């Protein structure tokens, strides 16, 4: 089974960025624990701060991977284009958020991704990714 974890803008700063919200672990450290835990899954990771690169990656994997776990960061709340890309591919996408976006500012309650994904997991810290992976198994 091939699964891609796709992280959007500012998620390269995990570990340093607002640790009271996003924790103090880097994604690279967390990804290593996921790879060990799910050794039987072909797990890939890609991060970009650029909307078009996220869309290109969705197109690239969207017809041959078994799942995408997408944290689109702030693009979640703004990007019609990422929503359209998800609509255009076959691979099921799960939307994840580290924080509980619904308990934060109003603009974070809007998602252009939620209507076109299989499901949403938010608010469990980095464990949100783990829970999304479980759902594909
Ligand atoms: C986030 C929530 C978004 O609102 C924010 O812009 C992020 C991270 C999360 O994982 O909690 O960059 O997607």
CSV table of N, CA and C and ligand atoms in Angstrom, one decimal:
chain,number,residue,atom,x,y,z
A,1,UNK,N,0.8,-1.2,0.0
A,1,UNK,CA,0.0,0.0,0.0
A,1,UNK,C,0.9,1.3,0.0
A,2,UNK,N,0.6,2.2,-0.9
A,2,UNK,CA,1.3,3.4,-1.0
A,2,UNK,C,0.5,4.6,-0.5
A,3,UNK,N,1.1,5.3,0.5
A,3,UNK,CA,0.4,6.4,1.1
A,3,UNK,C,1.4,7.6,1.1
A,4,UNK,N,0.9,8.8,0.7
A,4,UNK,CA,1.7,10.0,0.8
A,4,UNK,C,1.1,10.9,1.9
A,5,UNK,N,2.1,11.4,2.7
A,5,UNK,CA,1.7,12.5,3.6
A,5,UNK,C,2.2,13.7,3.0
A,6,UNK,N,1.2,14.7,2.8
A,6,UNK,CA,1.5,15.9,2.0
A,6,UNK,C,1.2,17.1,3.0
A,7,UNK,N,2.3,17.8,3.3
A,7,UNK,CA,2.2,19.0,4.2
A,7,UNK,C,2.3,20.3,3.4
A,8,UNK,N,1.5,21.2,3.7
A,8,UNK,CA,1.5,22.5,3.1
A,8,UNK,C,2.3,23.6,3.9
A,9,UNK,N,2.0,24.8,3.6
A,9,UNK,CA,2.9,25.9,4.0
A,9,UNK,C,3.1,26.0,5.6
A,10,UNK,N,4.3,26.3,5.9
A,10,UNK,CA,4.8,26.6,7.3
A,10,UNK,C,4.9,25.3,8.1
A,11,UNK,N,4.5,24.2,7.5
A,11,UNK,CA,4.6,22.9,8.3
A,11,UNK,C,6.1,22.4,8.3
A,12,UNK,N,6.9,23.0,7.5
A,12,UNK,CA,8.4,22.7,7.6
A,12,UNK,C,9.0,23.2,8.9
A,13,UNK,N,8.2,24.2,9.5
A,13,UNK,CA,8.7,24.8,10.8
A,13,UNK,C,8.2,24.0,12.0
A,14,UNK,N,7.6,22.9,11.8
A,14,UNK,CA,7.1,22.2,13.0
A,14,UNK,C,8.3,21.9,14.0
A,15,UNK,N,8.0,22.0,15.3
A,15,UNK,CA,9.1,21.9,16.2
A,15,UNK,C,9.6,23.3,16.7
A,16,UNK,N,9.5,24.2,15.8
A,16,UNK,CA,10.0,25.6,16.1
A,16,UNK,C,8.8,26.6,16.1
A,17,UNK,N,7.8,26.3,15.3
A,17,UNK,CA,6.7,27.2,15.1
A,17,UNK,C,5.6,27.0,16.1
A,18,UNK,N,5.3,28.1,16.8
A,18,UNK,CA,4.2,28.1,17.8
A,18,UNK,C,4.1,26.8,18.5
A,19,UNK,N,5.1,26.3,19.3
A,19,UNK,CA,5.1,25.0,19.9
A,19,UNK,C,3.9,24.8,20.8
A,20,UNK,N,3.4,25.9,21.4
A,20,UNK,CA,2.2,25.7,22.3
A,20,UNK,C,1.0,25.2,21.5
A,21,UNK,N,1.0,25.4,20.2
A,21,UNK,CA,-0.1,24.9,19.4
A,21,UNK,C,0.3,23.6,18.6
A,22,UNK,N,1.5,23.6,18.1
A,22,UNK,CA,1.8,22.6,17.1
A,22,UNK,C,2.9,21.5,17.7
A,23,UNK,N,3.3,21.8,19.0
A,23,UNK,CA,4.2,20.8,19.6
A,23,UNK,C,5.7,21.1,19.3
A,24,UNK,N,6.6,20.3,19.9
A,24,UNK,CA,8.0,20.6,19.8
A,24,UNK,C,8.8,19.6,19.0
A,25,UNK,N,8.0,18.7,18.4
A,25,UNK,CA,8.7,17.6,17.5
A,25,UNK,C,8.8,18.1,16.1
A,26,UNK,N,9.9,17.8,15.4
A,26,UNK,CA,9.9,18.2,14.0
A,26,UNK,C,9.1,17.1,13.2
A,27,UNK,N,8.7,17.4,12.0
A,27,UNK,CA,7.9,16.4,11.3
A,27,UNK,C,8.8,15.2,10.9
A,28,UNK,N,10.1,15.6,10.6
A,28,UNK,CA,11.0,14.5,10.2
A,28,UNK,C,11.2,13.5,11.3
A,29,UNK,N,11.3,14.0,12.5
A,29,UNK,CA,11.4,13.0,13.7
A,29,UNK,C,10.1,12.1,13.8
A,30,UNK,N,9.0,12.8,13.7
A,30,UNK,CA,7.7,12.1,13.8
A,30,UNK,C,7.6,11.1,12.6
A,31,UNK,N,8.0,11.5,11.4
A,31,UNK,CA,7.8,10.6,10.3
A,31,UNK,C,8.6,9.3,10.4
A,32,UNK,N,9.8,9.4,11.1
A,32,UNK,CA,10.6,8.2,11.3
A,32,UNK,C,9.9,7.2,12.2
A,33,UNK,N,9.2,7.7,13.2
A,33,UNK,CA,8.4,6.8,14.1
A,33,UNK,C,7.3,6.2,13.3
A,34,UNK,N,6.7,7.0,12.4
A,34,UNK,CA,5.6,6.4,11.6
A,34,UNK,C,6.1,5.3,10.7
A,35,UNK,N,7.3,5.6,10.1
A,35,UNK,CA,7.8,4.6,9.2
A,35,UNK,C,8.1,3.3,9.9
A,36,UNK,N,8.6,3.4,11.2
A,36,UNK,CA,8.9,2.2,12.0
A,36,UNK,C,7.6,1.5,12.3
A,37,UNK,N,6.6,2.2,12.7
A,37,UNK,CA,5.3,1.6,13.2
A,37,UNK,C,4.6,1.0,12.0
A,38,UNK,N,4.7,1.6,10.8
A,38,UNK,CA,3.9,1.1,9.7
A,38,UNK,C,4.9,0.6,8.6
A,39,UNK,N,5.8,-0.3,9.1
A,39,UNK,CA,6.9,-0.8,8.2
A,39,UNK,C,6.3,-1.5,7.0
A,40,UNK,N,5.1,-2.0,7.0
A,40,UNK,CA,4.5,-2.8,5.9
A,40,UNK,C,3.8,-1.8,4.9
A,41,UNK,N,3.8,-0.5,5.2
A,41,UNK,CA,3.2,0.4,4.2
A,41,UNK,C,4.4,1.2,3.5
A,42,UNK,N,4.2,1.5,2.2
A,42,UNK,CA,5.1,2.3,1.5
A,42,UNK,C,4.7,3.8,1.8
A,43,UNK,N,5.4,4.4,2.7
A,43,UNK,CA,5.0,5.7,3.2
A,43,UNK,C,5.9,6.8,2.7
A,44,UNK,N,5.4,7.8,2.1
A,44,UNK,CA,6.1,8.9,1.5
A,44,UNK,C,5.7,10.2,2.1
A,45,UNK,N,6.7,11.1,2.1
A,45,UNK,CA,6.4,12.4,2.7
A,45,UNK,C,6.9,13.5,1.8
A,46,UNK,N,6.0,14.5,1.6
A,46,UNK,CA,6.4,15.7,0.8
A,46,UNK,C,5.8,17.0,1.4
A,47,UNK,N,6.7,18.0,1.5
A,47,UNK,CA,6.2,19.3,2.0
A,47,UNK,C,6.5,20.4,1.0
A,48,UNK,N,5.6,21.3,0.9
A,48,UNK,CA,5.8,22.5,0.1
A,48,UNK,C,5.1,23.7,0.6
A,49,UNK,N,5.7,24.9,0.5
A,49,UNK,CA,5.1,26.1,0.9
A,49,UNK,C,4.4,26.8,-0.3
A,50,UNK,N,4.4,26.1,-1.5
A,50,UNK,CA,3.9,26.6,-2.7
A,50,UNK,C,2.7,25.9,-3.2
A,51,UNK,N,1.6,26.6,-3.4
A,51,UNK,CA,0.3,26.0,-3.7
A,51,UNK,C,0.4,25.2,-5.0
A,52,UNK,N,1.0,25.7,-6.0
A,52,UNK,CA,1.1,24.9,-7.3
A,52,UNK,C,1.9,23.6,-7.1
A,53,UNK,N,2.9,23.6,-6.2
A,53,UNK,CA,3.6,22.4,-6.0
A,53,UNK,C,2.8,21.3,-5.3
A,54,UNK,N,1.9,21.8,-4.4
A,54,UNK,CA,1.0,20.8,-3.7
A,54,UNK,C,0.0,20.2,-4.8
A,55,UNK,N,-0.4,21.1,-5.6
A,55,UNK,CA,-1.4,20.6,-6.7
A,55,UNK,C,-0.6,19.6,-7.6
A,56,UNK,N,0.6,20.0,-8.0
A,56,UNK,CA,1.4,19.1,-8.9
A,56,UNK,C,1.6,17.7,-8.2
A,57,UNK,N,1.8,17.7,-6.9
A,57,UNK,CA,2.1,16.5,-6.2
A,57,UNK,C,0.8,15.6,-6.2
A,58,UNK,N,-0.4,16.3,-6.0
A,58,UNK,CA,-1.7,15.6,-6.0
A,58,UNK,C,-1.9,14.9,-7.3
A,59,UNK,N,-1.6,15.7,-8.4
A,59,UNK,CA,-1.8,15.1,-9.8
A,59,UNK,C,-0.8,13.9,-10.0
A,60,UNK,N,0.4,14.0,-9.5
A,60,UNK,CA,1.4,13.0,-9.7
A,60,UNK,C,1.0,11.7,-9.0
A,61,UNK,N,0.5,11.7,-7.8
A,61,UNK,CA,0.2,10.5,-7.0
A,61,UNK,C,-1.3,10.1,-7.2
A,62,UNK,N,-2.1,11.0,-7.7
A,62,UNK,CA,-3.5,10.8,-7.6
A,62,UNK,C,-4.2,9.8,-8.4
A,63,UNK,N,-3.4,9.0,-9.2
A,63,UNK,CA,-3.9,7.9,-10.0
A,63,UNK,C,-3.2,6.6,-9.7
A,64,UNK,N,-2.2,6.7,-8.8
A,64,UNK,CA,-1.5,5.4,-8.6
A,64,UNK,C,-1.2,5.1,-7.1
A,65,UNK,N,-1.5,6.1,-6.2
A,65,UNK,CA,-1.3,5.8,-4.8
A,65,UNK,C,-2.7,5.4,-4.2
A,66,UNK,N,-2.6,4.7,-3.0
A,66,UNK,CA,-3.8,4.3,-2.3
A,66,UNK,C,-4.4,5.3,-1.4
A,67,UNK,N,-3.6,6.3,-1.0
A,67,UNK,CA,-4.2,7.3,-0.2
A,67,UNK,C,-3.2,8.5,0.0
A,68,UNK,N,-3.8,9.7,0.2
A,68,UNK,CA,-3.1,10.9,0.6
A,68,UNK,C,-3.6,11.4,1.9
A,69,UNK,N,-2.7,11.7,2.8
A,69,UNK,CA,-3.0,12.4,4.0
A,69,UNK,C,-2.5,13.8,3.9
A,70,UNK,N,-3.5,14.7,3.8
A,70,UNK,CA,-3.1,16.1,3.4
A,70,UNK,C,-3.4,17.1,4.6
A,71,UNK,N,-2.3,17.8,5.0
A,71,UNK,CA,-2.5,18.9,5.9
A,71,UNK,C,-2.1,20.1,5.0
A,72,UNK,N,-3.1,20.8,4.5
A,72,UNK,CA,-2.8,21.9,3.5
A,72,UNK,C,-2.5,23.2,4.3
A,73,UNK,N,-2.4,23.2,5.6
A,73,UNK,CA,-2.0,24.4,6.4
A,73,UNK,C,-3.1,25.5,6.1
A,74,UNK,N,-2.6,26.7,5.9
A,74,UNK,CA,-3.5,27.8,5.7
A,74,UNK,C,-4.2,27.8,4.4
A,75,UNK,N,-3.6,27.0,3.4
A,75,UNK,CA,-4.3,26.9,2.1
A,75,UNK,C,-5.7,26.2,2.3
A,76,UNK,N,-5.8,25.4,3.3
A,76,UNK,CA,-7.1,24.8,3.6
A,76,UNK,C,-8.2,25.8,3.6
A,77,UNK,N,-7.9,27.0,4.1
A,77,UNK,CA,-9.0,28.0,4.3
A,77,UNK,C,-9.1,28.9,3.1
A,78,UNK,N,-8.3,28.8,2.1
A,78,UNK,CA,-8.3,29.7,1.0
A,78,UNK,C,-8.3,29.1,-0.4
A,79,UNK,N,-7.9,27.8,-0.6
A,79,UNK,CA,-7.5,27.3,-1.9
A,79,UNK,C,-8.6,26.6,-2.6
A,80,UNK,N,-9.3,27.2,-3.5
A,80,UNK,CA,-10.3,26.6,-4.4
A,80,UNK,C,-9.5,25.6,-5.3
A,81,UNK,N,-8.3,26.0,-5.7
A,81,UNK,CA,-7.5,25.2,-6.6
A,81,UNK,C,-7.1,23.8,-6.0
A,82,UNK,N,-6.7,23.8,-4.7
A,82,UNK,CA,-6.4,22.5,-4.1
A,82,UNK,C,-7.7,21.7,-4.0
A,83,UNK,N,-8.8,22.3,-3.7
A,83,UNK,CA,-10.1,21.6,-3.6
A,83,UNK,C,-10.4,20.9,-5.0
A,84,UNK,N,-10.2,21.7,-6.1
A,84,UNK,CA,-10.4,21.2,-7.4
A,84,UNK,C,-9.5,20.1,-7.8
A,85,UNK,N,-8.2,20.2,-7.3
A,85,UNK,CA,-7.2,19.1,-7.6
A,85,UNK,C,-7.7,17.8,-7.0
A,86,UNK,N,-8.2,17.9,-5.8
A,86,UNK,CA,-8.6,16.7,-5.0
A,86,UNK,C,-9.8,16.1,-5.8
A,87,UNK,N,-10.7,17.0,-6.2
A,87,UNK,CA,-11.9,16.5,-7.0
A,87,UNK,C,-11.5,15.8,-8.3
A,88,UNK,N,-10.4,16.2,-8.9
A,88,UNK,CA,-9.9,15.7,-10.2
A,88,UNK,C,-9.2,14.4,-10.1
A,89,UNK,N,-8.7,14.0,-8.9
A,89,UNK,CA,-7.9,12.7,-8.9
A,89,UNK,C,-8.8,11.6,-8.3
A,90,UNK,N,-8.2,10.4,-8.4
A,90,UNK,CA,-8.9,9.2,-8.0
A,90,UNK,C,-8.6,8.7,-6.6
A,91,UNK,N,-7.3,9.0,-6.2
A,91,UNK,CA,-6.9,8.6,-4.8
A,91,UNK,C,-7.6,9.3,-3.7
A,92,UNK,N,-8.1,8.5,-2.7
A,92,UNK,CA,-8.8,9.2,-1.6
A,92,UNK,C,-7.9,10.0,-0.8
A,93,UNK,N,-8.4,11.1,-0.4
A,93,UNK,CA,-7.6,12.1,0.4
A,93,UNK,C,-8.2,12.2,1.8
A,94,UNK,N,-7.4,12.2,2.8
A,94,UNK,CA,-7.9,12.5,4.2
A,94,UNK,C,-7.3,13.9,4.6
A,95,UNK,N,-8.1,14.8,5.1
A,95,UNK,CA,-7.7,16.1,5.5
A,95,UNK,C,-7.3,16.0,7.0
A,96,UNK,N,-6.1,16.4,7.3
A,96,UNK,CA,-5.7,16.4,8.8
A,96,UNK,C,-5.2,17.8,9.2
A,97,UNK,N,-5.5,18.0,10.5
A,97,UNK,CA,-4.9,19.2,11.1
A,97,UNK,C,-4.4,18.8,12.5
A,98,UNK,N,-3.3,19.4,12.8
A,98,UNK,CA,-2.6,19.2,14.1
A,98,UNK,C,-3.5,19.8,15.2
A,99,UNK,N,-3.9,21.0,15.0
A,99,UNK,CA,-4.7,21.7,16.0
A,99,UNK,C,-6.2,21.5,15.7
A,100,UNK,N,-7.0,21.8,16.7
A,100,UNK,CA,-8.5,21.8,16.5
A,100,UNK,C,-8.9,23.1,15.9
A,101,UNK,N,-8.9,23.1,14.5
A,101,UNK,CA,-9.2,24.4,13.8
A,101,UNK,C,-10.6,25.0,14.2
A,102,UNK,N,-11.5,24.1,14.7
A,102,UNK,CA,-12.8,24.6,15.0
A,102,UNK,C,-12.9,25.3,16.3
A,103,UNK,N,-11.8,25.2,17.1
A,103,UNK,CA,-11.8,25.9,18.4
A,103,UNK,C,-10.9,27.2,18.3
A,104,UNK,N,-10.5,27.5,17.1
A,104,UNK,CA,-9.6,28.6,16.8
A,104,UNK,C,-10.4,29.8,16.1
A,105,UNK,N,-9.6,30.7,15.5
A,105,UNK,CA,-10.2,31.8,14.8
A,105,UNK,C,-11.3,31.4,13.8
A,106,UNK,N,-12.3,32.3,13.6
A,106,UNK,CA,-13.4,32.0,12.6
A,106,UNK,C,-12.9,31.6,11.2
A,107,UNK,N,-11.8,32.3,10.7
A,107,UNK,CA,-11.4,32.0,9.4
A,107,UNK,C,-10.9,30.6,9.2
A,108,UNK,N,-10.5,29.9,10.4
A,108,UNK,CA,-10.0,28.5,10.3
A,108,UNK,C,-11.2,27.5,10.3
A,109,UNK,N,-12.4,28.0,10.4
A,109,UNK,CA,-13.6,27.1,10.4
A,109,UNK,C,-14.0,26.8,9.0
A,110,UNK,N,-13.5,27.6,8.0
A,110,UNK,CA,-13.8,27.4,6.6
A,110,UNK,C,-12.7,26.5,6.0
A,111,UNK,N,-13.2,25.5,5.2
A,111,UNK,CA,-12.3,24.6,4.5
A,111,UNK,C,-12.8,24.4,3.1
A,112,UNK,N,-11.9,24.6,2.1
A,112,UNK,CA,-12.2,24.4,0.7
A,112,UNK,C,-11.9,22.9,0.4
A,113,UNK,N,-11.4,22.2,1.4
A,113,UNK,CA,-11.0,20.8,1.2
A,113,UNK,C,-12.0,19.8,1.7
A,114,UNK,N,-12.6,20.2,2.9
A,114,UNK,CA,-13.5,19.3,3.5
A,114,UNK,C,-14.6,18.7,2.6
A,115,UNK,N,-15.2,19.5,1.7
A,115,UNK,CA,-16.3,18.9,0.9
A,115,UNK,C,-15.9,17.8,-0.1
A,116,UNK,N,-14.5,17.8,-0.4
A,116,UNK,CA,-14.1,16.9,-1.4
A,116,UNK,C,-13.2,15.7,-0.9
A,117,UNK,N,-13.0,15.6,0.4
A,117,UNK,CA,-12.2,14.6,1.0
A,117,UNK,C,-13.0,13.4,1.6
A,118,UNK,N,-12.3,12.3,1.9
A,118,UNK,CA,-13.0,11.2,2.4
A,118,UNK,C,-13.4,11.4,3.9
A,119,UNK,N,-12.5,12.1,4.6
A,119,UNK,CA,-12.8,12.4,6.0
A,119,UNK,C,-11.8,13.4,6.5
A,120,UNK,N,-12.1,13.9,7.8
A,120,UNK,CA,-11.3,14.9,8.4
A,120,UNK,C,-10.9,14.5,9.8
A,121,UNK,N,-9.6,14.7,10.1
A,121,UNK,CA,-9.1,14.4,11.5
A,121,UNK,C,-8.4,15.7,12.0
A,122,UNK,N,-8.8,16.3,13.1
A,122,UNK,CA,-8.2,17.5,13.6
A,122,UNK,C,-8.2,17.5,15.1
A,123,UNK,N,-7.1,18.1,15.6
A,123,UNK,CA,-7.0,18.4,17.0
A,123,UNK,C,-6.3,17.4,17.9
A,124,UNK,N,-5.7,16.4,17.3
A,124,UNK,CA,-5.0,15.4,18.1
A,124,UNK,C,-3.5,15.5,18.0
A,125,UNK,N,-3.0,16.7,17.7
A,125,UNK,CA,-1.6,16.9,17.6
A,125,UNK,C,-1.0,16.1,16.4
A,126,UNK,N,0.2,15.7,16.5
A,126,UNK,CA,0.8,14.9,15.4
A,126,UNK,C,0.1,13.6,15.2
A,127,UNK,N,-0.6,13.1,16.3
A,127,UNK,CA,-1.3,11.8,16.3
A,127,UNK,C,-2.4,11.9,15.2
A,128,UNK,N,-2.8,13.1,14.8
A,128,UNK,CA,-3.9,13.2,13.7
A,128,UNK,C,-3.4,12.4,12.5
A,129,UNK,N,-2.1,12.4,12.2
A,129,UNK,CA,-1.6,11.7,11.0
A,129,UNK,C,-1.7,10.2,11.2
A,130,UNK,N,-1.3,9.8,12.4
A,130,UNK,CA,-1.4,8.4,12.8
A,130,UNK,C,-2.8,7.8,12.6
A,131,UNK,N,-3.8,8.6,13.1
A,131,UNK,CA,-5.2,8.2,13.0
A,131,UNK,C,-5.6,8.1,11.6
A,132,UNK,N,-5.2,9.0,10.8
A,132,UNK,CA,-5.5,9.0,9.3
A,132,UNK,C,-4.9,7.8,8.7
A,133,UNK,N,-3.7,7.4,9.0
A,133,UNK,CA,-3.1,6.2,8.5
A,133,UNK,C,-3.8,5.0,8.8
A,134,UNK,N,-4.2,4.9,10.1
A,134,UNK,CA,-5.0,3.8,10.6
A,134,UNK,C,-6.3,3.6,9.8
A,135,UNK,N,-6.9,4.7,9.4
A,135,UNK,CA,-8.1,4.6,8.6
A,135,UNK,C,-7.9,4.0,7.2
A,136,UNK,N,-6.7,4.1,6.7
A,136,UNK,CA,-6.4,3.5,5.4
A,136,UNK,C,-6.1,2.0,5.5
A,137,UNK,N,-5.9,1.5,6.7
A,137,UNK,CA,-5.4,0.1,6.9
A,137,UNK,C,-6.7,-0.9,6.9
B,1,LIG,C1,-3.1,23.6,10.6
B,1,LIG,C2,-4.2,24.6,10.9
B,1,LIG,C3,-4.2,25.8,9.9
B,1,LIG,O1,-5.3,26.7,10.3
B,1,LIG,C4,-2.9,26.5,10.0
B,1,LIG,O2,-2.9,27.5,9.0
B,1,LIG,C5,-1.8,25.6,9.8
B,1,LIG,C6,-1.8,24.3,10.4
B,1,LIG,C7,-3.0,22.5,11.6
B,1,LIG,O3,-2.4,21.5,11.3
B,1,LIG,O4,-3.5,22.6,12.7
B,1,LIG,O5,-0.8,25.9,9.2
B,1,LIG,O6,-3.5,23.0,9.3
